[in-house]
mmCIF file of C-alpha atoms in Angstrom:
data_model
loop_
_atom_site.group_PDB
_atom_site.id
_atom_site.type_symbol
_atom_site.label_atom_id
_atom_site.label_comp_id
_atom_site.label_asym_id
_atom_site.label_seq_id
_atom_site.Cartn_x
_atom_site.Cartn_y
_atom_site.Cartn_z
ATOM 1 C CA LYS A 1 69.780 -46.206 6.363
ATOM 2 C CA ILE A 2 67.552 -47.566 3.601
ATOM 3 C CA GLY A 3 68.564 -47.685 0.009
ATOM 4 C CA GLU A 4 71.520 -47.722 -2.050
ATOM 5 C CA LYS A 5 73.366 -44.481 -2.136
ATOM 6 C CA THR A 6 74.401 -43.414 -5.880
ATOM 7 C CA GLY A 7 76.232 -40.150 -6.535
ATOM 8 C CA GLY A 8 75.014 -38.869 -2.803
ATOM 9 C CA ILE A 9 71.462 -39.500 -3.452
ATOM 10 C CA VAL A 10 69.699 -42.380 -1.713
ATOM 11 C CA GLU A 11 67.787 -44.516 -3.880
ATOM 12 C CA TYR A 12 64.785 -46.357 -2.277
ATOM 13 C CA LYS A 13 63.582 -49.613 -3.908
ATOM 14 C CA VAL A 14 60.081 -50.063 -4.022
ATOM 15 C CA GLU A 15 58.528 -53.480 -4.886
ATOM 16 C CA LEU A 16 55.305 -55.300 -5.346
ATOM 17 C CA LEU A 17 54.313 -57.657 -2.614
ATOM 18 C CA ASP A 18 53.092 -61.081 -3.514
ATOM 19 C CA PRO A 19 50.845 -61.764 -0.948
ATOM 20 C CA ILE A 20 50.128 -65.475 -1.818
ATOM 21 C CA ASN A 21 54.167 -66.301 -1.532
ATOM 22 C CA GLU A 22 54.836 -63.754 0.767
ATOM 23 C CA SER A 23 52.429 -64.575 3.406
ATOM 24 C CA LYS A 24 54.336 -63.828 6.453
ATOM 25 C CA ASP A 25 54.693 -60.241 5.039
ATOM 26 C CA LEU A 26 51.016 -59.873 4.219
ATOM 27 C CA VAL A 27 50.114 -60.725 8.112
ATOM 28 C CA ILE A 28 52.721 -58.244 8.995
ATOM 29 C CA VAL A 29 51.065 -55.380 6.631
ATOM 30 C CA VAL A 30 47.410 -56.596 7.872
ATOM 31 C CA ARG A 31 48.318 -56.354 11.598
ATOM 32 C CA LYS A 32 50.170 -52.788 10.839
ATOM 33 C CA HIS A 33 46.979 -51.613 9.013
ATOM 34 C CA ALA A 34 44.923 -52.738 11.897
ATOM 35 C CA GLU A 35 46.785 -51.335 14.702
ATOM 36 C CA ALA A 36 47.872 -48.198 12.784
ATOM 37 C CA PRO A 37 44.669 -45.890 14.387
ATOM 38 C CA ARG A 38 45.978 -46.381 17.921
ATOM 39 C CA GLU A 39 49.188 -44.538 16.905
ATOM 40 C CA TRP A 40 46.705 -41.268 16.503
ATOM 41 C CA GLY A 41 45.487 -41.595 20.080
ATOM 42 C CA MET A 42 42.140 -43.992 19.074
ATOM 43 C CA ASP A 43 41.215 -46.617 21.797
ATOM 44 C CA TYR A 44 40.898 -49.626 19.244
ATOM 45 C CA GLU A 45 42.076 -53.367 19.437
ATOM 46 C CA PRO A 46 41.481 -55.127 16.049
ATOM 47 C CA ASN A 47 39.725 -58.521 16.566
ATOM 48 C CA GLU A 48 40.348 -61.968 14.854
ATOM 49 C CA LEU A 49 37.530 -61.426 12.339
ATOM 50 C CA GLU A 50 38.737 -57.733 11.142
ATOM 51 C CA LEU A 51 42.106 -59.300 10.588
ATOM 52 C CA ALA A 52 40.520 -61.978 8.379
ATOM 53 C CA GLN A 53 38.667 -59.368 6.637
ATOM 54 C CA PHE A 54 41.540 -57.263 5.982
ATOM 55 C CA THR A 55 43.602 -60.291 4.822
ATOM 56 C CA THR A 56 40.579 -61.005 2.470
ATOM 57 C CA MET A 57 40.778 -57.383 0.912
ATOM 58 C CA ALA A 58 44.691 -57.580 0.791
ATOM 59 C CA THR A 59 44.593 -60.795 -1.459
ATOM 60 C CA ALA A 60 41.820 -59.406 -3.477
ATOM 61 C CA ASP A 61 42.432 -58.992 -7.602
ATOM 62 C CA ASN A 62 41.746 -55.236 -7.290
ATOM 63 C CA SER A 63 44.317 -54.896 -4.487
ATOM 64 C CA LYS A 64 48.137 -54.110 -4.271
ATOM 65 C CA ILE A 65 50.775 -53.723 -1.912
ATOM 66 C CA MET A 66 53.844 -52.022 -2.128
ATOM 67 C CA VAL A 67 56.918 -52.270 0.150
ATOM 68 C CA ILE A 68 60.184 -50.869 0.597
ATOM 69 C CA ARG A 69 62.502 -53.329 2.783
ATOM 70 C CA GLN A 70 65.787 -52.953 4.979
ATOM 71 C CA ASP A 71 67.683 -56.379 5.387
ATOM 72 C CA GLY A 72 64.518 -58.248 4.053
ATOM 73 C CA GLU A 73 61.982 -56.729 6.459
ATOM 74 C CA ILE A 74 59.384 -54.453 5.478
ATOM 75 C CA ALA A 75 60.280 -50.760 6.572
ATOM 76 C CA ALA A 76 57.450 -49.229 5.006
ATOM 77 C CA PHE A 77 54.316 -50.415 2.847
ATOM 78 C CA ILE A 78 51.383 -48.625 0.875
ATOM 79 C CA TRP A 79 48.251 -50.809 0.245
ATOM 80 C CA PHE A 80 45.532 -49.610 -2.457
ATOM 81 C CA THR A 81 42.928 -50.913 -4.388
ATOM 82 C CA PHE A 82 41.746 -49.919 -7.916
ATOM 83 C CA GLY A 83 38.852 -49.861 -10.487
ATOM 84 C CA LYS A 84 38.679 -48.715 -13.658
ATOM 85 C CA THR A 85 39.790 -45.408 -13.154
ATOM 86 C CA ARG A 86 40.435 -45.070 -9.718
ATOM 87 C CA ILE A 87 42.884 -46.135 -6.934
ATOM 88 C CA ASP A 88 41.818 -45.876 -3.346
ATOM 89 C CA LEU A 89 44.771 -45.797 -0.943
ATOM 90 C CA VAL A 90 43.973 -48.375 1.885
ATOM 91 C CA SER A 91 46.841 -47.952 4.263
ATOM 92 C CA LEU A 92 50.242 -46.441 4.458
ATOM 93 C CA TRP A 93 52.737 -47.225 7.187
ATOM 94 C CA THR A 94 56.434 -46.545 8.000
ATOM 95 C CA GLU A 95 58.246 -48.339 10.987
ATOM 96 C CA PRO A 96 59.140 -45.576 13.510
ATOM 97 C CA GLU A 97 62.695 -45.926 13.266
ATOM 98 C CA HIS A 98 62.469 -45.147 9.419
ATOM 99 C CA ARG A 99 60.255 -42.322 9.448
ATOM 100 C CA ARG A 100 61.317 -38.753 8.226
ATOM 101 C CA HIS A 101 63.659 -40.363 5.207
ATOM 102 C CA GLY A 102 60.968 -39.981 2.807
ATOM 103 C CA LEU A 103 59.504 -43.320 2.574
ATOM 104 C CA ALA A 104 55.896 -42.489 2.594
ATOM 105 C CA GLN A 105 56.420 -39.901 -0.030
ATOM 106 C CA LYS A 106 58.462 -42.556 -2.223
ATOM 107 C CA LEU A 107 55.624 -45.135 -1.935
ATOM 108 C CA LYS A 108 52.745 -42.544 -2.562
ATOM 109 C CA GLN A 109 54.714 -41.579 -5.681
ATOM 110 C CA ALA A 110 55.257 -45.057 -6.818
ATOM 111 C CA VAL A 111 51.467 -45.551 -6.847
ATOM 112 C CA GLU A 112 50.808 -42.716 -8.768
ATOM 113 C CA GLU A 113 53.269 -43.781 -11.393
ATOM 114 C CA TRP A 114 51.382 -47.356 -11.518
ATOM 115 C CA GLY A 115 48.187 -45.665 -11.839
ATOM 116 C CA ARG A 116 49.367 -43.431 -14.825
ATOM 117 C CA LYS A 117 50.822 -46.396 -16.269
ATOM 118 C CA GLU A 118 47.235 -48.128 -15.890
ATOM 119 C CA GLY A 119 45.373 -45.326 -17.055
ATOM 120 C CA LYS A 120 44.034 -44.471 -13.721
ATOM 121 C CA LYS A 121 42.584 -40.852 -13.561
ATOM 122 C CA ILE A 122 42.133 -40.219 -9.671
ATOM 123 C CA LEU A 123 43.847 -41.281 -6.423
ATOM 124 C CA THR A 124 41.958 -40.950 -3.018
ATOM 125 C CA THR A 125 43.135 -41.566 0.446
ATOM 126 C CA THR A 126 41.313 -40.969 3.973
ATOM 127 C CA VAL A 127 43.171 -39.623 6.746
ATOM 128 C CA PHE A 128 42.225 -39.611 10.211
ATOM 129 C CA ALA A 129 42.318 -35.796 11.322
ATOM 130 C CA THR A 130 44.528 -36.545 14.391
ATOM 131 C CA ASN A 131 47.277 -37.620 11.976
ATOM 132 C CA LYS A 132 48.864 -34.322 11.327
ATOM 133 C CA LYS A 133 52.047 -35.759 9.456
ATOM 134 C CA MET A 134 50.098 -37.487 6.771
ATOM 135 C CA VAL A 135 47.879 -34.573 6.238
ATOM 136 C CA ASN A 136 50.763 -32.447 6.082
ATOM 137 C CA LEU A 137 52.231 -34.916 3.312
ATOM 138 C CA ASN A 138 49.059 -35.034 1.296
ATOM 139 C CA GLU A 139 48.871 -31.234 0.928
ATOM 140 C CA LYS A 140 52.400 -31.256 0.189
ATOM 141 C CA LEU A 141 51.840 -33.671 -2.691
ATOM 142 C CA GLY A 142 48.874 -31.910 -4.095
ATOM 143 C CA TYR A 143 45.897 -33.353 -2.512
ATOM 144 C CA LYS A 144 42.925 -31.569 -1.867
ATOM 145 C CA ILE A 145 39.887 -32.250 0.739
ATOM 146 C CA VAL A 146 36.763 -33.046 -1.165
ATOM 147 C CA SER A 147 34.618 -34.524 1.813
ATOM 148 C CA TYR A 148 34.491 -34.825 5.237
ATOM 149 C CA ASN A 149 33.707 -37.753 7.449
ATOM 150 C CA MET A 150 31.880 -36.929 10.337
ATOM 151 C CA GLU A 151 31.186 -38.870 13.430
ATOM 152 C CA LYS A 152 29.040 -38.358 16.830
ATOM 153 C CA GLU A 153 29.741 -40.516 20.054
ATOM 154 C CA LEU A 154 26.635 -42.133 21.226
#
């Protein structure tokens, strides 16, 4: 299991990723972000231009990535952007073998804590309707639906 056991409780260490000095990890985050929709049944394959755009977004001054590692490898990450009062979650990913251990919840709570310290007032996220596990986690953590994003195939 990931984390250190202290008094019967597993403590997960969340750390900020340095995208410049940890460029190998940045590539992993960008690729996982780009490929995630396939997991929810979407027929999608990212192209090189999209990967380059995501990399540019991830290295912007208003972008942060937090990770939880096991044996030096990323087990889970959360990527977010921020403005003066708002945080927008861009991506959250947990490796399949590390799911159901509370890593996603821990990462979301770490972003909330960061936001409070930085004076942010609101945290937003977009979730695919087919990603039921994330919808359920968000509801458990107090998120509420404020809008719907609708599409129509042509």
